[in-house]
PDB file of C-alpha atoms in Angstrom:
ATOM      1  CA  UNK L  27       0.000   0.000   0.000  1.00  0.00           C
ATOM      2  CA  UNK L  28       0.853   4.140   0.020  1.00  0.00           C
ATOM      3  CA  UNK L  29       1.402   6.008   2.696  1.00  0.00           C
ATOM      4  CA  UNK L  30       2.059  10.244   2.642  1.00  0.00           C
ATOM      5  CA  UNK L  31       2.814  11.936   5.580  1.00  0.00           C
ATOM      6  CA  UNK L  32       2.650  16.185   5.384  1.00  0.00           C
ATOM      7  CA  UNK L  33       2.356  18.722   8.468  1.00  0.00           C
ATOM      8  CA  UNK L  34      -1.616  19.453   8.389  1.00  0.00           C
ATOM      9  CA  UNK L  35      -1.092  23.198   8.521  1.00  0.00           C
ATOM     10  CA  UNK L  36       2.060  25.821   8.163  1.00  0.00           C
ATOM     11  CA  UNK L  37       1.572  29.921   8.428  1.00  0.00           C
ATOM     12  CA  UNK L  38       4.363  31.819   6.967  1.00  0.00           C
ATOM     13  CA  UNK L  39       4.400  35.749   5.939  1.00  0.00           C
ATOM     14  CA  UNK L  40       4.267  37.563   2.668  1.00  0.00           C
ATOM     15  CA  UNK L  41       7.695  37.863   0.899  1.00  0.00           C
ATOM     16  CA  UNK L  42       9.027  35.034   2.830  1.00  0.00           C
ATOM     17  CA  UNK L  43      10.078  31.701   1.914  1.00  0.00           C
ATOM     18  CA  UNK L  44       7.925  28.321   2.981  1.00  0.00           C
ATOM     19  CA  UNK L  45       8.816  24.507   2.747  1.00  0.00           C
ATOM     20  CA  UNK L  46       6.466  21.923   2.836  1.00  0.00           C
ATOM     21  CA  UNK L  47       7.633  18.387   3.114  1.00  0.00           C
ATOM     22  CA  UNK L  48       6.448  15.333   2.124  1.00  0.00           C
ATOM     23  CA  UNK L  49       7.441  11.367   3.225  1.00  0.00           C
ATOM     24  CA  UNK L  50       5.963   8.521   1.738  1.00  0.00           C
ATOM     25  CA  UNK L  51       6.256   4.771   1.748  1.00  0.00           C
ATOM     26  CA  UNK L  52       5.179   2.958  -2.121  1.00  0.00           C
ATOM     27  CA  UNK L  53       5.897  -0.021  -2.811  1.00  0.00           C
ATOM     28  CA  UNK L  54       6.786   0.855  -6.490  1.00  0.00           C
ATOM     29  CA  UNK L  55       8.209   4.315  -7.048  1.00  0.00           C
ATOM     30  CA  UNK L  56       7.195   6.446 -10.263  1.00  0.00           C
ATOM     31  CA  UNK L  57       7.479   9.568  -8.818  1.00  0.00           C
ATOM     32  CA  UNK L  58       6.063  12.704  -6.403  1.00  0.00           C
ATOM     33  CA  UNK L  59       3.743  15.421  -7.529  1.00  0.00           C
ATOM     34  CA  UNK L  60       2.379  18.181  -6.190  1.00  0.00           C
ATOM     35  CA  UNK L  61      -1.328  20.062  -6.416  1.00  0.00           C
ATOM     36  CA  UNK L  62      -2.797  22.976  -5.128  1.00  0.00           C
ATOM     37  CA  UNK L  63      -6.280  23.526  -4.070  1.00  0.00           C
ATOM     38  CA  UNK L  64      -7.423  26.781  -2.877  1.00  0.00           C
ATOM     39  CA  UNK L  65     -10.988  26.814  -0.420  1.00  0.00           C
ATOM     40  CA  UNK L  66     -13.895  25.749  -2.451  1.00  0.00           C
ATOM     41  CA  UNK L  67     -11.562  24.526  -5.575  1.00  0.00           C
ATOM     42  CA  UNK L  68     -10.242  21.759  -7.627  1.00  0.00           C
ATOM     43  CA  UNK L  69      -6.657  21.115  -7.342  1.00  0.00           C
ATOM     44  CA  UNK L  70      -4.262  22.153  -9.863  1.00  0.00           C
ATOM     45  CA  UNK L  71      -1.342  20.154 -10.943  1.00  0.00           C
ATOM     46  CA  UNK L  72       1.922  22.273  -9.921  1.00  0.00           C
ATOM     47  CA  UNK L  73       5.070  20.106 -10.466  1.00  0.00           C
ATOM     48  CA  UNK L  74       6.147  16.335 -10.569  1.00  0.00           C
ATOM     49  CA  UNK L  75       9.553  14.889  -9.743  1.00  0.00           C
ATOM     50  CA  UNK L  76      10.380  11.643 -11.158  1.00  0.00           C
ATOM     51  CA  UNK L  77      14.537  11.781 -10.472  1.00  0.00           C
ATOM     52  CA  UNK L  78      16.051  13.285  -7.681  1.00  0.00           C
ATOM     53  CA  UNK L  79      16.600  16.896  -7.390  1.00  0.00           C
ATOM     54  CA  UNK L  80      15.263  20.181  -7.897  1.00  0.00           C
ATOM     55  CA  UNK L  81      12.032  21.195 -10.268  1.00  0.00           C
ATOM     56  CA  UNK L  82      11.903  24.711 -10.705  1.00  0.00           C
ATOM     57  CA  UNK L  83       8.846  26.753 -12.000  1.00  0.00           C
ATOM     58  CA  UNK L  84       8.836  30.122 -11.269  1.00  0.00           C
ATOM     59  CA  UNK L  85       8.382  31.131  -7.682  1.00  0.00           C
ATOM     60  CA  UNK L  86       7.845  27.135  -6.397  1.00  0.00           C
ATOM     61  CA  UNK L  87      10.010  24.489  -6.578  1.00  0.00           C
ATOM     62  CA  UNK L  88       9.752  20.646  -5.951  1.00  0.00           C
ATOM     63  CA  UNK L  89      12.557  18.420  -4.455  1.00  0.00           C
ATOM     64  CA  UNK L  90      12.781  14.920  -4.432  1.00  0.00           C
ATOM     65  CA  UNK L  91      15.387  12.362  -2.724  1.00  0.00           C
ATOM     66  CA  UNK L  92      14.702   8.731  -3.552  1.00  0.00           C
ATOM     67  CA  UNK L  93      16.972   7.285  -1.027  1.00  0.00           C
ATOM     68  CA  UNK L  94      15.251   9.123   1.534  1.00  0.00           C
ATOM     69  CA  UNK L  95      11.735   8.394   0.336  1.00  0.00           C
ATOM     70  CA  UNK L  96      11.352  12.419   0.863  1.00  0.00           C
ATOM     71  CA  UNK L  97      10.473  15.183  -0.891  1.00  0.00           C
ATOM     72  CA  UNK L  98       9.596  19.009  -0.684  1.00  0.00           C
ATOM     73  CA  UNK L  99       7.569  21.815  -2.129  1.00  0.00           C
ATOM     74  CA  UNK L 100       9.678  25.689  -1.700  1.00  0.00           C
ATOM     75  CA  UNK L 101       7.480  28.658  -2.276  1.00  0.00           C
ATOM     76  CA  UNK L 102       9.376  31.861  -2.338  1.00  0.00           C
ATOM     77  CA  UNK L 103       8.240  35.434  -2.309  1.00  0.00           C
ATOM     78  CA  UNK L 104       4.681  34.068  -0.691  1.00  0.00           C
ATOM     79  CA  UNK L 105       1.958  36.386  -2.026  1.00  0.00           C
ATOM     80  CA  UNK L 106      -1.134  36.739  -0.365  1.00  0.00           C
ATOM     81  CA  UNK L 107      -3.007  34.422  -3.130  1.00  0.00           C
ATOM     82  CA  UNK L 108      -0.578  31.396  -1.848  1.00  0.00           C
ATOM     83  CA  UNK L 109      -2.797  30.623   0.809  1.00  0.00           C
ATOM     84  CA  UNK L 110      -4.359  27.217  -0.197  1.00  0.00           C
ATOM     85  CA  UNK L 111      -4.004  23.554   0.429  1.00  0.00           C
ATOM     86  CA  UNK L 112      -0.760  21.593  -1.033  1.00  0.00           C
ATOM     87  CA  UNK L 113      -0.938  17.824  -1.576  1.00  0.00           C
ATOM     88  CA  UNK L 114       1.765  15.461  -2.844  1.00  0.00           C
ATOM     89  CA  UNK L 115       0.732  12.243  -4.388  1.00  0.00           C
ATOM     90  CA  UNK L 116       2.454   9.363  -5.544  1.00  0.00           C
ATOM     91  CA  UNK L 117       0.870   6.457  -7.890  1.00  0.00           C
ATOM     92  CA  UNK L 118      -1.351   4.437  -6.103  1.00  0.00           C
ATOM     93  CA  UNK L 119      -2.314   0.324  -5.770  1.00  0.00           C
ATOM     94  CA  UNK L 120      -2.667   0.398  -9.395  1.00  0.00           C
ATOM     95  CA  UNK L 121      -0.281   1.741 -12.596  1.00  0.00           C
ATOM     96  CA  UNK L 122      -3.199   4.542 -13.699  1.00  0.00           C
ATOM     97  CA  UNK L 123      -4.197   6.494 -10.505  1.00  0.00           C
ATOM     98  CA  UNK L 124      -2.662   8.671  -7.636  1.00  0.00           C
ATOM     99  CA  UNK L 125      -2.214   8.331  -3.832  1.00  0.00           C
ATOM    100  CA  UNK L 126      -2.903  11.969  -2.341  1.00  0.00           C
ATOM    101  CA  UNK L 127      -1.371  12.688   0.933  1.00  0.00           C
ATOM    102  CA  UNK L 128      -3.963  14.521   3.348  1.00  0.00           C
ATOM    103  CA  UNK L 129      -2.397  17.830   2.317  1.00  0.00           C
ATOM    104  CA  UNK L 130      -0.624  20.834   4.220  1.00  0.00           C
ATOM    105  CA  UNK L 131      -2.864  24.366   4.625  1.00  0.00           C
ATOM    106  CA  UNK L 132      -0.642  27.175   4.193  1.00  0.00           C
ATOM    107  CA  UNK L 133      -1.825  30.169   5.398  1.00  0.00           C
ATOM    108  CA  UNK L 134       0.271  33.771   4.255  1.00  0.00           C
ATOM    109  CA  UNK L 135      -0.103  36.756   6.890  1.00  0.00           C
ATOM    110  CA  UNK L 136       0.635  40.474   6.228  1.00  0.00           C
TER     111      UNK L 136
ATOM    112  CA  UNK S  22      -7.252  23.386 -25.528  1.00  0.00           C
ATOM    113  CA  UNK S  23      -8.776  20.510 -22.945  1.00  0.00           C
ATOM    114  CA  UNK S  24     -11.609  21.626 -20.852  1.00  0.00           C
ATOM    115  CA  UNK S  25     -13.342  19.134 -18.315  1.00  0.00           C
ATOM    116  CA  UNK S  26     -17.488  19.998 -17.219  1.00  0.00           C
ATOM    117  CA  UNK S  27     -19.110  18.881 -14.096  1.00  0.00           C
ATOM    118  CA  UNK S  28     -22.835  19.255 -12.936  1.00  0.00           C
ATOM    119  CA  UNK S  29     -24.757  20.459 -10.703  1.00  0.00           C
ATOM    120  CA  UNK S  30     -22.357  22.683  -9.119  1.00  0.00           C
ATOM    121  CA  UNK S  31     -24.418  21.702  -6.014  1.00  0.00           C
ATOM    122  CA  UNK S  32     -27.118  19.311  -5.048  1.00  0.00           C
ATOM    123  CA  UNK S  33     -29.097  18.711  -1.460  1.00  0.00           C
ATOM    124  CA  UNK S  34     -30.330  15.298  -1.938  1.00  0.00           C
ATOM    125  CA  UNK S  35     -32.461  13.274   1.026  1.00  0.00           C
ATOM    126  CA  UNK S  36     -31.053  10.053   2.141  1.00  0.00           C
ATOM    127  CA  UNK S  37     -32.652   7.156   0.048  1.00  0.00           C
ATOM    128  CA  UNK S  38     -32.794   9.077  -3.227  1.00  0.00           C
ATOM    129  CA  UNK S  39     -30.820   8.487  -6.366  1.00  0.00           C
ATOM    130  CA  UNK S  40     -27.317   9.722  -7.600  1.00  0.00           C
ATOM    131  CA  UNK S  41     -26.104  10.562 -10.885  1.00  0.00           C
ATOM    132  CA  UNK S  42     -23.231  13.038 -11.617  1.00  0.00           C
ATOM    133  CA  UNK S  43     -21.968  13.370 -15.056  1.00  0.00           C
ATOM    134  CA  UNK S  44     -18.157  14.780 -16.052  1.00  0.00           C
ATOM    135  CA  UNK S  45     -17.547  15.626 -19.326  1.00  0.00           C
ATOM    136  CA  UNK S  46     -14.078  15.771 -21.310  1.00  0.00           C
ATOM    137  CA  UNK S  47     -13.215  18.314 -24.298  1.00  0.00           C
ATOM    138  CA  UNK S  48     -10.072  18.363 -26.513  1.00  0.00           C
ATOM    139  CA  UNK S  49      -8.722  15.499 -26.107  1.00  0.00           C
ATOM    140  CA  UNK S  50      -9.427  11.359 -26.874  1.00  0.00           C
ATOM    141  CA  UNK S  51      -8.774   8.577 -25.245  1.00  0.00           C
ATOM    142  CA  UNK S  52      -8.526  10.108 -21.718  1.00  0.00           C
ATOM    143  CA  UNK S  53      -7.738   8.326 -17.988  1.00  0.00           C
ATOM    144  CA  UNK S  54     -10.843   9.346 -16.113  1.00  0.00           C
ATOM    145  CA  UNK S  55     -11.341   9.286 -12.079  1.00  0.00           C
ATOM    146  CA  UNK S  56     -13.698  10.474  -9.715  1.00  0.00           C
ATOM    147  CA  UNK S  57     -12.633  11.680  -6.362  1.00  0.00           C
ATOM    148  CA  UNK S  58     -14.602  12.573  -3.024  1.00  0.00           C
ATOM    149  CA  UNK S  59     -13.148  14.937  -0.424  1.00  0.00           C
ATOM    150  CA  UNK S  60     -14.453  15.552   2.539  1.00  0.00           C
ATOM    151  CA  UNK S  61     -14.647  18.674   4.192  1.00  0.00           C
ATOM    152  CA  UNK S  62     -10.853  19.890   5.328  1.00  0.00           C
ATOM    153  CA  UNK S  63      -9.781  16.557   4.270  1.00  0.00           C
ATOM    154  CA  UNK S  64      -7.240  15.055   1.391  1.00  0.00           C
ATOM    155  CA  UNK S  65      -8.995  13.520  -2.263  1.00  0.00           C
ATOM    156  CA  UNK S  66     -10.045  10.034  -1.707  1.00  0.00           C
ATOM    157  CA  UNK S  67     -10.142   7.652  -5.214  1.00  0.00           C
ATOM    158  CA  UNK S  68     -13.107   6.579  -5.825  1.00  0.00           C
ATOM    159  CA  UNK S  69     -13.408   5.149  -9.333  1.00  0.00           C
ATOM    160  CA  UNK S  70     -11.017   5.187 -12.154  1.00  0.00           C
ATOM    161  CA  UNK S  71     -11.218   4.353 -15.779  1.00  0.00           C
ATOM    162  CA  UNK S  72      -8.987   3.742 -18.414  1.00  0.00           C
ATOM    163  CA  UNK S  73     -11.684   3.024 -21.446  1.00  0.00           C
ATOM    164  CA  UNK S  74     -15.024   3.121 -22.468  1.00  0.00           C
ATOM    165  CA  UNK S  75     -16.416   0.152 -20.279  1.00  0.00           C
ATOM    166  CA  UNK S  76     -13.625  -0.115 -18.401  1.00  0.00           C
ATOM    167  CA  UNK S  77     -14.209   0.745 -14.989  1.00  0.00           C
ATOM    168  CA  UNK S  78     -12.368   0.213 -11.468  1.00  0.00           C
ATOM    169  CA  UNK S  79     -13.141   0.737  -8.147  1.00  0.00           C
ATOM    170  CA  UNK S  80     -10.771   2.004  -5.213  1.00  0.00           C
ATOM    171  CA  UNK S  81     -13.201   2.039  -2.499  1.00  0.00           C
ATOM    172  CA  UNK S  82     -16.070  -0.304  -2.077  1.00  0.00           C
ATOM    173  CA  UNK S  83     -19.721   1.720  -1.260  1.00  0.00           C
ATOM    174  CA  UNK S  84     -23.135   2.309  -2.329  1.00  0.00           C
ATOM    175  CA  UNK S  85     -21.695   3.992  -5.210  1.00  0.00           C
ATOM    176  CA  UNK S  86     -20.846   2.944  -9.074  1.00  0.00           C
ATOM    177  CA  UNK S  87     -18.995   4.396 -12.124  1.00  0.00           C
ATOM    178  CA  UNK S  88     -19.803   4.016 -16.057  1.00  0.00           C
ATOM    179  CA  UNK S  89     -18.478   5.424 -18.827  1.00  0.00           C
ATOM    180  CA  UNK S  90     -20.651   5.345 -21.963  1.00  0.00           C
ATOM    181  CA  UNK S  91     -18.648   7.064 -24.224  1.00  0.00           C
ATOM    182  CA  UNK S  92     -14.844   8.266 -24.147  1.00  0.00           C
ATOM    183  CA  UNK S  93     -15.273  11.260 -22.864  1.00  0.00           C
ATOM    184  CA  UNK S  94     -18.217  11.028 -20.237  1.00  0.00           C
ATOM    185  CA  UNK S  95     -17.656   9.411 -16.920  1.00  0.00           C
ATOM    186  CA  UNK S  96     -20.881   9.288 -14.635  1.00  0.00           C
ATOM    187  CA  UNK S  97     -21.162   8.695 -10.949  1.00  0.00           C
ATOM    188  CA  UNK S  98     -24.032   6.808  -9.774  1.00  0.00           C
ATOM    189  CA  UNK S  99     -26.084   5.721  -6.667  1.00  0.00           C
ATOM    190  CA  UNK S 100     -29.333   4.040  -5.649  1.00  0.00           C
ATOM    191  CA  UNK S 101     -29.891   4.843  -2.663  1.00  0.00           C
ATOM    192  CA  UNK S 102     -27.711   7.764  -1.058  1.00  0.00           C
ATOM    193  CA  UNK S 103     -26.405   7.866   2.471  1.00  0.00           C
ATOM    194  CA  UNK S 104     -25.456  10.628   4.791  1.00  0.00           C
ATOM    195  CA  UNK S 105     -21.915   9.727   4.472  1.00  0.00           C
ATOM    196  CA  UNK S 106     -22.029  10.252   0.939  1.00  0.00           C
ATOM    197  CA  UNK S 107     -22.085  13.760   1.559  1.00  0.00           C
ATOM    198  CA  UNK S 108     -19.069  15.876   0.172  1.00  0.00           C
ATOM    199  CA  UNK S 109     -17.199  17.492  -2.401  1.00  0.00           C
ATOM    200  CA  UNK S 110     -16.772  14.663  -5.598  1.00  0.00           C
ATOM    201  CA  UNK S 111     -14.285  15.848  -8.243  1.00  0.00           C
ATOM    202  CA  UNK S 112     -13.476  14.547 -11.592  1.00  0.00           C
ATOM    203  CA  UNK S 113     -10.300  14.438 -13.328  1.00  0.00           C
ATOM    204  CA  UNK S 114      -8.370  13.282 -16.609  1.00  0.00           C
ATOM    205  CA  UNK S 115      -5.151  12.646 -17.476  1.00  0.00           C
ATOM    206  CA  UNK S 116      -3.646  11.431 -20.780  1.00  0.00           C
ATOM    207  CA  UNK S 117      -2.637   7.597 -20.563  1.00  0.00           C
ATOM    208  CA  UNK S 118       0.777   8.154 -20.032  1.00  0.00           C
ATOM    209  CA  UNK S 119       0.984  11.290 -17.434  1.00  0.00           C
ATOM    210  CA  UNK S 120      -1.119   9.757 -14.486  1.00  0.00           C
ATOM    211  CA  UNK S 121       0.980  11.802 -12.341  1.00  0.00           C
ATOM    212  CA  UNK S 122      -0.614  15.355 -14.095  1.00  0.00           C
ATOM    213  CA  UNK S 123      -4.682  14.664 -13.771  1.00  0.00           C
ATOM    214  CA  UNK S 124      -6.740  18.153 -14.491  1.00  0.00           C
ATOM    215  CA  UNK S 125      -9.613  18.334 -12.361  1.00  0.00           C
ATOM    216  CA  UNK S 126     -13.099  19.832 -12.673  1.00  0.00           C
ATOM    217  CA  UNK S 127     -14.813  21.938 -10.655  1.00  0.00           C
ATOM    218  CA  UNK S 128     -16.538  19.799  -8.474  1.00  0.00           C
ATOM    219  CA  UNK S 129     -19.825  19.081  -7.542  1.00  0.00           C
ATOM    220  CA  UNK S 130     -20.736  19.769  -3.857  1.00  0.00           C
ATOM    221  CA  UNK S 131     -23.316  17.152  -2.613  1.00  0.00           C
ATOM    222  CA  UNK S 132     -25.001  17.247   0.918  1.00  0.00           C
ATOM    223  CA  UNK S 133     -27.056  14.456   2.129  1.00  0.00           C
ATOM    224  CA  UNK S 134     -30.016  15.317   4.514  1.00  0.00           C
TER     225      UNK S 134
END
């Protein structure tokens, strides 16, 4: 089976720079990705990581480590609009749908 | 460009009544199609998945079922709804190859009373 761990909520301020982590236990590895879903709204795909290292796409960035069955999302310069929920996912029990973790809330204060 | 539908938007449905949410798919063929149901403040549990017309697979047994008449329409279904069944259900696509990128719609909130 999958299991995801993430912190359930992290508050950071505007202009500042957030991680949120993300450890999981697959049996079969194809890769972390990450989706954000603001209050009242369907996720949006933000980044995958297949290999280890570091995704970059504008102001976020995804991390993965294979050997440490860890990864992270970095959001820099938070904006106010950067307060949502965050959710890795890896493939789940079967080879055409995703695991979802139970996602991190990010709130961004003034 | 792709563009994924879902209705109603909302429903309030008693318990005992039927189900039947319909997702449609634009702008592309031969899509993976899923349904998901989050709860409120809570992560996006599979429910069904499907990789073809027909072809249907279930994550989570429940009073609830999955068809797919045509490539590009996935439909959720009950009999007889329960309170539990109560939440936000979300359907997504992917193409057959990027699992790991799905596109969701925007949702259909149900409430059970």
């Amino acid at each position: 089976g999958q299991s995801l761990e993430q912190p359930s909520e992290v508050t950071a301020v505007e202009g500042a720079i957030v991680q949120i982590n993300c450890t999981y236990q697959t049996s079969g590895f194809y890769g972390l990705s990450w989706y954000q879903q603001h209050d009242g709204g369907a996720p949006t795909f933000l980044s995958y990581n297949g290999l280890d290292g570091l995704e970059e796409t504008g102001r976020f960035s995804s991390f993965l480590s294979r050997s440490d069955s860890y990864g992270y999302l970095l959001l820099q310069e938070l904006q106010m609009k950067d307060s949502a929920s965050y959710f890795c996912a890896v493939r789940g029990s079967g080879a055409n749908n995703l695991f979802f973790g139970t996602g991190t809330r990010l709130t961004v204060i003034p | 460009s792709q563009t994924i539908h879902q209705w109603p938007a909302t429903l309030v449905q008693p318990v005992g009544s039927p189900l039947s949410l319909e997702c449609t798919v634009e702008g592309t063929s031969n899509p993976n199609l899923y349904w998901y149901r989050q709860a409120a403040g809570r992560g996006l549990q599979l429910l069904f998945y499907s990789v073809g017309i027909g072809q249907i697979s279930s994550e989570v047994p429940q009073n609830l079922s999955a068809s797919r008449p045509q490539d590009r329409q996935f439909i959720l279904s009950s009999k007889k709804l329960l309170l539990s069944d109560s939440g936000f259900y979300l359907c997504a696509w992917s193409v057959v190859q990027g699992t790991y990128e799905q596109y969701f719609g925007p949702g259909t909130r149900l409430t059970v009373t």
